[in-house]
Backbone as a printed PyTorch tensor [residue, N CA C, xyz], in Angstrom:
tensor([[[ 13.8700,  -4.7840, -11.4620],
         [ 14.8870,  -4.7920, -10.2980],
         [ 14.3910,  -5.4160,  -9.3760]],

        [[ 15.1980,  -5.6860,  -8.4460],
         [ 15.0540,  -6.7670,  -7.3170],
         [ 15.4810,  -6.3670,  -5.8310]],

        [[ 14.5120,  -6.0130,  -4.8640],
         [ 15.2760,  -5.0680,  -3.7440],
         [ 14.8230,  -6.4350,  -2.9410]],

        [[ 14.3770,  -7.5470,  -2.8550],
         [ 13.7580,  -8.3920,  -2.0730],
         [ 15.2070,  -8.8080,  -0.9270]],

        [[ 14.5840,  -8.6630,   0.3450],
         [ 15.1580,  -9.1690,   1.4340],
         [ 16.2630,  -8.3090,   1.9040]],

        [[ 16.1560,  -6.8560,   1.7670],
         [ 17.0550,  -5.7050,   2.0340],
         [ 16.2930,  -4.7800,   3.3360]],

        [[ 17.1250,  -4.3110,   3.7290],
         [ 16.9590,  -3.2760,   4.7710],
         [ 17.1890,  -1.9230,   4.1500]],

        [[ 16.0500,  -1.2480,   3.8130],
         [ 16.1400,  -0.0560,   3.3380],
         [ 15.4060,   1.2220,   3.8940]],

        [[ 15.5380,   1.1890,   5.2810],
         [ 14.8120,   2.0260,   6.1760],
         [ 15.1000,   3.4470,   5.4640]],

        [[ 13.8340,   4.2170,   5.5310],
         [ 14.4710,   5.6430,   4.9570],
         [ 14.6290,   5.9210,   3.9510]],

        [[ 14.5070,   4.8000,   2.8890],
         [ 15.0230,   5.0580,   1.0490],
         [ 13.7240,   5.9850,   0.7180]],

        [[ 14.2590,   6.9370,  -0.3180],
         [ 13.3820,   7.8290,  -1.0030],
         [ 13.2660,   7.1170,  -2.4320]],

        [[ 12.1460,   6.6770,  -2.7930],
         [ 11.4860,   6.2690,  -3.9180],
         [ 10.6760,   7.0700,  -4.0000]],

        [[ 10.1870,   8.2180,  -4.0450],
         [  9.5250,   9.3900,  -4.2870],
         [  9.3080,   9.8350,  -5.6050]],

        [[  8.0320,   9.3150,  -6.4220],
         [  7.9880,   9.4810,  -7.8690],
         [  8.3090,   8.7030,  -8.4480]],

        [[  9.1120,   7.8020,  -8.1510],
         [  9.7290,   6.7070,  -8.6760],
         [  8.9250,   5.6810,  -9.6610]],

        [[  9.5960,   5.4020, -10.8650],
         [  9.0230,   4.5260, -11.8580],
         [  9.2320,   3.0270, -11.1300]],

        [[  8.4550,   2.1800, -10.5640],
         [  8.8840,   1.0680,  -9.6350],
         [  8.2210,  -0.1400, -10.0980]],

        [[  7.2680,  -0.0290, -11.4130],
         [  6.5690,  -1.1070, -12.1390],
         [  7.1880,  -2.6590, -11.9730]],

        [[  6.5580,  -3.2250, -11.6880],
         [  7.3990,  -4.9060, -11.6980],
         [  8.1160,  -4.7580, -10.4950]],

        [[  8.7400,  -4.1740,  -9.7990],
         [  9.6760,  -4.2650,  -8.9470],
         [  9.4350,  -5.1240,  -7.7690]],

        [[ 10.3580,  -6.2580,  -7.2350],
         [ 10.1060,  -6.8540,  -6.1400],
         [ 11.0040,  -6.3340,  -4.9450]],

        [[ 10.0590,  -6.2650,  -3.8620],
         [ 10.9800,  -5.6070,  -2.6490],
         [  9.9370,  -6.6720,  -1.3740]],

        [[ 10.0850,  -7.9050,  -1.8340],
         [  9.6850,  -9.2250,  -1.0020],
         [ 10.6280,  -9.4640,   0.3790]],

        [[  9.9780,  -9.2390,   1.4740],
         [ 10.5380,  -9.5650,   2.7850],
         [ 11.4900,  -8.2090,   3.2590]],

        [[ 11.5520,  -7.1760,   2.4630],
         [ 12.0890,  -6.1800,   2.4500],
         [ 11.6870,  -4.8010,   3.7150]],

        [[ 12.9180,  -4.8350,   4.6620],
         [ 12.5760,  -3.5980,   5.7400],
         [ 12.4090,  -1.9120,   5.0990]],

        [[ 11.3070,  -1.7060,   4.8790],
         [ 11.0920,  -0.1090,   4.2350],
         [ 10.1320,   0.1860,   5.3220]],

        [[ 10.4890,   0.4500,   6.3570],
         [ 10.3260,   1.5380,   7.4290],
         [ 10.8320,   2.9540,   7.0300]],

        [[  9.7040,   4.0530,   7.3020],
         [  9.9370,   5.0880,   6.9160],
         [ 10.4350,   5.4910,   5.5210]],

        [[ 10.3400,   4.6990,   4.6820],
         [ 10.5600,   4.9580,   3.1810],
         [  9.8040,   5.7970,   2.6660]],

        [[ 10.3450,   6.5130,   1.6530],
         [  9.2210,   7.6400,   0.9910],
         [  9.0040,   7.3020,  -0.5030]],

        [[  7.3520,   6.8660,  -0.7050],
         [  7.1340,   6.1010,  -1.8460],
         [  6.0500,   7.1670,  -2.0590]],

        [[  5.7940,   8.3810,  -1.8850],
         [  4.9750,   9.1830,  -2.2800],
         [  4.7670,   9.9960,  -3.8760]],

        [[  4.0270,   9.1170,  -4.2980],
         [  3.3210,   9.3210,  -5.7400],
         [  4.2460,   8.2160,  -6.8320]],

        [[  4.9420,   7.2570,  -6.1500],
         [  5.7260,   6.0580,  -7.1050],
         [  4.4460,   5.2160,  -7.8910]],

        [[  5.1720,   4.9240,  -8.8480],
         [  4.2270,   4.1080,  -9.6640],
         [  4.3900,   2.5370,  -9.0340]],

        [[  4.0270,   1.8200,  -8.4350],
         [  4.3700,   0.5600,  -8.2300],
         [  3.3420,  -0.5600,  -8.7240]],

        [[  2.9510,  -0.4960, -10.0090],
         [  1.9570,  -0.9290, -10.4730],
         [  2.5540,  -2.4450, -10.6940]],

        [[  1.8570,  -3.5360, -10.1390],
         [  2.5690,  -4.9380, -10.5210],
         [  3.7790,  -5.2140,  -9.7330]],

        [[  4.2480,  -4.2320,  -8.4780],
         [  5.0860,  -4.6410,  -7.9670],
         [  5.1420,  -5.6520,  -6.3590]],

        [[  5.6000,  -6.4910,  -6.2100],
         [  5.5970,  -7.4820,  -5.3940],
         [  6.1200,  -6.5640,  -3.8630]],

        [[  5.0790,  -6.6370,  -3.2210],
         [  5.6890,  -6.1790,  -1.3910],
         [  5.2480,  -7.5110,  -0.6590]],

        [[  5.5430,  -8.9140,  -0.8990],
         [  5.3080,  -9.7280,  -0.1630],
         [  6.0570,  -9.5400,   1.2660]],

        [[  4.9910,  -9.5900,   2.2540],
         [  6.0310,  -9.7500,   3.6620],
         [  6.9500,  -8.3060,   3.9590]],

        [[  7.0760,  -6.9860,   3.2330],
         [  7.5000,  -6.0500,   3.4120],
         [  6.8840,  -5.2590,   4.5830]],

        [[  8.0490,  -4.7750,   5.0490],
         [  7.7320,  -4.0010,   6.2490],
         [  7.6340,  -2.2010,   6.0980]],

        [[  6.4690,  -1.8860,   6.0430],
         [  6.3020,  -0.8170,   5.7060],
         [  5.6970,   0.2670,   6.6240]],

        [[  6.0960,   0.1920,   8.0010],
         [  5.8220,   1.0440,   8.6580],
         [  6.2090,   2.5650,   8.7590]],

        [[  5.1350,   3.3220,   9.0090],
         [  5.6400,   4.5150,   8.8020],
         [  6.0720,   5.2090,   7.5880]],

        [[  5.9180,   4.4970,   6.3140],
         [  6.0450,   4.6790,   5.0520],
         [  5.2520,   5.7770,   4.4290]],

        [[  5.5920,   6.2520,   3.9320],
         [  4.8840,   7.4940,   3.2260],
         [  4.4670,   7.0350,   1.5150]],

        [[  3.1300,   6.3500,   1.5410],
         [  2.7450,   6.4290,   0.4870],
         [  1.6400,   6.6880,  -0.0490]],

        [[  1.7410,   8.0790,   0.3280],
         [  0.4930,   9.1700,  -0.4080],
         [  0.3670,   8.7740,  -2.2050]],

        [[ -0.5080,   8.7150,  -2.5330],
         [ -0.6510,   9.0160,  -3.9890],
         [  0.0730,   7.9870,  -4.8120]],

        [[  0.4470,   7.1270,  -3.7900],
         [  1.1590,   5.7310,  -4.6500],
         [  0.1140,   5.0040,  -5.7030]],

        [[  0.8600,   4.2110,  -6.9810],
         [ -0.0660,   3.8380,  -7.5280],
         [  0.1990,   2.1970,  -7.0510]],

        [[ -0.4980,   1.5570,  -6.6970],
         [ -0.1900,   0.1030,  -6.0710],
         [ -1.2330,  -1.0670,  -6.9220]],

        [[ -1.6680,  -0.4270,  -7.9610],
         [ -2.6460,  -1.1980,  -8.8430],
         [ -1.9470,  -2.8880,  -9.1010]],

        [[ -2.8210,  -3.9290,  -8.8840],
         [ -2.1120,  -5.1420,  -9.0400],
         [ -0.8690,  -5.7000,  -8.3490]],

        [[ -0.5950,  -4.8600,  -7.2690],
         [  0.2150,  -5.2860,  -6.8450],
         [  0.2740,  -6.1820,  -5.8110]],

        [[  1.3090,  -6.9710,  -5.2430],
         [  1.1420,  -8.1550,  -4.4030],
         [  1.5650,  -7.8690,  -3.0820]],

        [[  0.9840,  -7.2990,  -1.8980],
         [  0.8510,  -7.1690,  -0.8050],
         [  0.5870,  -7.6350,   0.0570]],

        [[  0.5310,  -9.1480,  -0.0040],
         [  0.2330, -10.2580,   0.9810],
         [  1.3380, -10.3070,   1.9110]],

        [[  0.8660, -10.6640,   2.8570],
         [  1.6250, -10.9810,   4.3820],
         [  2.7830,  -9.0740,   4.8780]],

        [[  2.3400,  -7.9960,   4.0250],
         [  2.6940,  -6.9660,   4.2300],
         [  2.5120,  -6.4120,   5.4080]],

        [[  3.2890,  -5.6400,   6.3930],
         [  2.4830,  -4.7610,   7.3980],
         [  2.5410,  -3.2110,   6.9760]],

        [[  1.5920,  -2.8870,   7.5600],
         [  1.4400,  -1.3070,   7.2980],
         [  0.9030,  -0.7800,   8.6100]],

        [[  1.7660,  -0.1200,   9.1710],
         [  1.4550,   0.1910,  10.5290],
         [  1.8180,   1.5850,  10.7230]],

        [[  0.8400,   2.2080,  10.7650],
         [  1.3410,   4.0420,  10.5600],
         [  1.4990,   4.4660,   9.0540]],

        [[  1.5280,   3.6310,   8.0820],
         [  1.7830,   3.9350,   6.9610],
         [  0.3770,   5.2740,   6.4440]],

        [[  1.1950,   5.9080,   5.5790],
         [ -0.0540,   6.8730,   5.2360],
         [ -0.0230,   6.5070,   3.4430]],

        [[ -1.3600,   6.1730,   3.4250],
         [ -1.9840,   5.4830,   2.3230],
         [ -2.9870,   6.5380,   1.7270]],

        [[ -2.8910,   7.6360,   1.7630],
         [ -4.1430,   8.7730,   1.4620],
         [ -3.8960,   9.0390,  -0.0830]],

        [[ -5.0270,   8.7360,  -0.6980],
         [ -4.9840,   8.8530,  -1.9910],
         [ -4.1160,   7.9860,  -2.9620]],

        [[ -3.7460,   6.7770,  -2.3230],
         [ -3.4940,   5.5670,  -3.2730],
         [ -4.2420,   5.1790,  -3.9610]],

        [[ -3.8770,   4.2290,  -4.8230],
         [ -4.6510,   2.9880,  -5.7350],
         [ -4.5430,   2.1040,  -5.5950]],

        [[ -5.1460,   1.4690,  -5.0530],
         [ -4.9380,  -0.1260,  -4.7320],
         [ -5.4580,  -1.4800,  -5.4710]],

        [[ -6.2670,  -0.5470,  -6.5970],
         [ -7.2610,  -1.5640,  -7.3750],
         [ -6.7380,  -2.8890,  -7.7760]],

        [[ -7.1210,  -4.0650,  -7.1450],
         [ -6.9580,  -5.2950,  -7.5740],
         [ -5.3080,  -5.7710,  -7.4030]],

        [[ -5.3260,  -5.0370,  -6.1020],
         [ -4.0990,  -5.3820,  -5.2220],
         [ -4.2120,  -6.8350,  -4.6330]],

        [[ -3.5540,  -7.5420,  -4.2520],
         [ -3.5660,  -8.7760,  -3.5170],
         [ -3.0710,  -8.6550,  -2.0810]],

        [[ -4.3050,  -8.3920,  -1.0880],
         [ -3.6800,  -8.2470,   0.1700],
         [ -4.0950,  -9.2020,   1.2230]],

        [[ -4.7600, -10.4750,   1.1420],
         [ -5.4240, -10.7410,   1.8140],
         [ -4.7430, -11.3410,   3.3680]],

        [[ -3.5020, -11.2450,   3.7720],
         [ -2.9550, -11.2010,   4.8380],
         [ -1.9730, -10.3740,   5.1370]],

        [[ -2.5440,  -9.1760,   4.5090],
         [ -1.7490,  -8.1690,   4.9980],
         [ -2.2000,  -7.4560,   6.4410]],

        [[ -1.3630,  -7.0190,   7.0390],
         [ -1.7910,  -5.9640,   8.3010],
         [ -1.7360,  -4.9630,   8.0930]],

        [[ -3.0590,  -4.1910,   8.6920],
         [ -3.3630,  -2.5770,   8.6520],
         [ -3.3460,  -1.9940,   9.9930]],

        [[ -2.4270,  -1.1580,  10.8370],
         [ -2.3230,  -0.8670,  11.8170],
         [ -2.4790,   0.7670,  12.0230]],

        [[ -3.2400,   1.5020,  12.4730],
         [ -2.9610,   3.0790,  12.3880],
         [ -2.6290,   3.4990,  11.3020]],

        [[ -3.5150,   3.3060,  10.1590],
         [ -2.9880,   3.8710,   8.6150],
         [ -3.7920,   4.8280,   8.1100]],

        [[ -3.3660,   5.7700,   7.4820],
         [ -4.2480,   6.5920,   7.1540],
         [ -4.5300,   6.4130,   5.6610]],

        [[ -5.8560,   6.3410,   5.4320],
         [ -6.6150,   5.8950,   4.2580],
         [ -7.5170,   6.7900,   3.4350]],

        [[ -7.4650,   7.9900,   3.7380],
         [ -8.7240,   8.9070,   3.1810],
         [ -8.2200,   9.1040,   1.5870]],

        [[ -9.0920,   9.0040,   0.8660],
         [ -9.1990,   8.9910,  -0.4350],
         [ -8.4070,   7.7220,  -1.0550]],

        [[ -7.8900,   6.3350,  -0.3870],
         [ -7.6680,   5.4010,  -1.0960],
         [ -8.4760,   4.6750,  -1.6460]],

        [[ -8.3960,   4.0090,  -2.6600],
         [ -9.2520,   3.1470,  -3.6050],
         [ -8.7490,   1.7900,  -3.3910]],

        [[ -9.6710,   0.9100,  -2.7310],
         [ -9.1740,  -0.2840,  -2.4910],
         [ -9.9280,  -1.1570,  -3.3560]],

        [[-10.3200,  -0.6610,  -4.7710],
         [-11.4620,  -1.7170,  -5.2160],
         [-10.8720,  -2.7990,  -5.7320]],

        [[-11.7050,  -4.1120,  -5.4250],
         [-10.9100,  -5.6200,  -5.9120],
         [ -9.9860,  -6.0780,  -4.8320]],

        [[-10.0150,  -5.3570,  -3.8620],
         [ -8.8430,  -5.8150,  -2.9720],
         [ -9.1760,  -7.2880,  -2.0090]],

        [[ -8.9660,  -8.3210,  -1.9070],
         [ -9.2630,  -9.2420,  -1.0770],
         [ -8.9040,  -8.9330,   0.3890]],

        [[ -9.7060,  -8.7550,   1.4460],
         [ -8.8380,  -8.3050,   2.6400],
         [ -9.5260,  -9.4410,   3.7170]],

        [[ -9.1220,  -9.6940,   4.6180],
         [ -9.2960, -10.4580,   5.9050],
         [-10.0770,  -9.8190,   6.5760]],

        [[-11.4510, -10.2640,   7.0580],
         [-12.6100,  -9.6990,   7.8440],
         [-11.8790,  -8.8070,   9.0260]],

        [[-10.8330,  -8.7910,   9.9220],
         [-10.3350,  -8.0620,  11.0100],
         [ -9.7600,  -6.4910,  10.2030]],

        [[ -9.1300,  -7.2110,   9.1940],
         [ -8.4840,  -5.9980,   8.4360],
         [ -9.7610,  -4.7550,   7.6050]],

        [[-10.6110,  -5.6160,   7.3770],
         [-11.4530,  -4.8820,   6.3460],
         [-12.2190,  -3.9840,   7.8460]],

        [[-12.6750,  -4.2490,   8.8080],
         [-12.9930,  -3.5340,   9.7770],
         [-12.2930,  -2.5280,  10.0090]],

        [[-10.9890,  -2.8850,  10.4510],
         [-10.3410,  -1.9290,  10.9090],
         [-10.0760,  -0.6860,   9.9150]],

        [[-10.1030,  -1.0200,   8.7440],
         [ -9.9510,  -0.0170,   7.6260],
         [-11.2780,   1.0400,   7.4470]],

        [[-12.1960,  -0.0370,   7.3680],
         [-13.8300,   0.8000,   7.4030],
         [-13.8240,   1.7290,   8.7090]],

        [[-13.0890,   1.4640,   9.7040],
         [-13.2730,   2.3320,  10.9270],
         [-13.1330,   3.8580,  10.8870]],

        [[-12.2490,   3.6050,   9.6890],
         [-11.1450,   5.1040,   9.3010],
         [-11.1800,   5.5720,   8.1150]],

        [[-12.1950,   4.8180,   7.4530],
         [-12.3540,   5.1620,   5.4830],
         [-13.2400,   6.4230,   5.5520]],

        [[-12.6510,   7.5100,   4.6240],
         [-13.5090,   8.5520,   4.4420],
         [-12.6290,   9.2200,   2.9390]],

        [[-13.2640,   9.8930,   2.7720],
         [-12.6470,  10.7480,   1.4400],
         [-12.8450,   9.9590,   0.0830]],

        [[-12.7310,  10.4210,  -1.3810],
         [-12.7980,  10.2710,  -2.6310],
         [-11.5880,  10.2110,  -2.9170]],

        [[-10.9560,   9.1520,  -4.1770],
         [ -9.8030,   9.2900,  -4.6410],
         [ -9.9080,  10.3670,  -5.5930]],

        [[ -8.9170,  10.7600,  -5.7970],
         [ -8.6710,  12.1390,  -7.0720],
         [ -8.2220,  11.8500,  -8.3160]],

        [[ -8.1090,  10.2000,  -8.3350],
         [ -7.6080,   9.6390,  -9.6820],
         [ -8.8990,   8.9680, -10.3450]],

        [[ -9.5390,   7.9390,  -9.4120],
         [-10.7000,   7.2780, -10.0470],
         [-11.7380,   7.6160,  -9.4380]],

        [[-12.1750,   8.8010,  -8.8000],
         [-13.1450,   9.5050,  -8.4310],
         [-13.9710,   8.1270,  -7.4270]],

        [[-13.3850,   7.2060,  -6.8170],
         [-14.3850,   6.4890,  -6.0420],
         [-14.1950,   6.6500,  -4.5300]],

        [[-15.0890,   6.6000,  -4.0690],
         [-15.2700,   6.7270,  -2.4760],
         [-14.5960,   5.8620,  -1.8020]],

        [[-13.6410,   6.0530,  -0.8600],
         [-13.0640,   4.9780,  -0.0600],
         [-13.7910,   3.9620,   0.4930]],

        [[-15.3210,   4.5750,   1.1730],
         [-15.7840,   3.6570,   2.0610],
         [-16.5710,   2.6250,   0.9060]],

        [[-17.0910,   3.1680,  -0.2470],
         [-17.3280,   2.1470,  -1.4150],
         [-16.2510,   1.3630,  -1.8460]],

        [[-15.3540,   1.5270,  -1.7750],
         [-14.3290,   0.8000,  -2.4170],
         [-14.0190,  -0.5860,  -1.6900]],

        [[-14.2920,  -0.0070,  -0.4450],
         [-13.6560,  -1.5070,   0.5180],
         [-15.5800,  -2.1420,   0.8010]],

        [[-16.4730,  -1.5320,   0.4670],
         [-17.5640,  -2.0510,   0.6570],
         [-18.0160,  -2.1830,   1.8180]],

        [[-17.6510,  -0.8390,   2.6820],
         [-18.2170,  -0.7670,   4.2740],
         [-19.9170,  -0.4320,   4.1290]],

        [[-20.3360,  -0.8700,   4.9860],
         [-21.9430,  -0.7180,   5.5070],
         [-22.2170,   0.2320,   5.6370]]])
């Protein structure tokens, strides 16, 4: 499926199987991805302000240049996702797993300042997966 360059404000993808789906440059503000399977999905440049991504599976997803502002990523799995130029601002990441996610220094600092909890699926501590000191 390809949802690239669409306006999907407030869309409900709660619990959906979205493996490999493309959301490049899509406006997903306030979208509900709670418990959705987004493995290998592409969210390049997606706008995810105030989106609910609690418990979402974002393993090996492309998140480069996406905007996470006020996004709820609690207990999400982001293992091996590509997020180098991703913007994280005022995000909730308690229990999120960032194992092997390349991040810019400023994003890493911001995330480490709020990192807490342990992912219920992987059993890894959020601070450890980010490499916070």
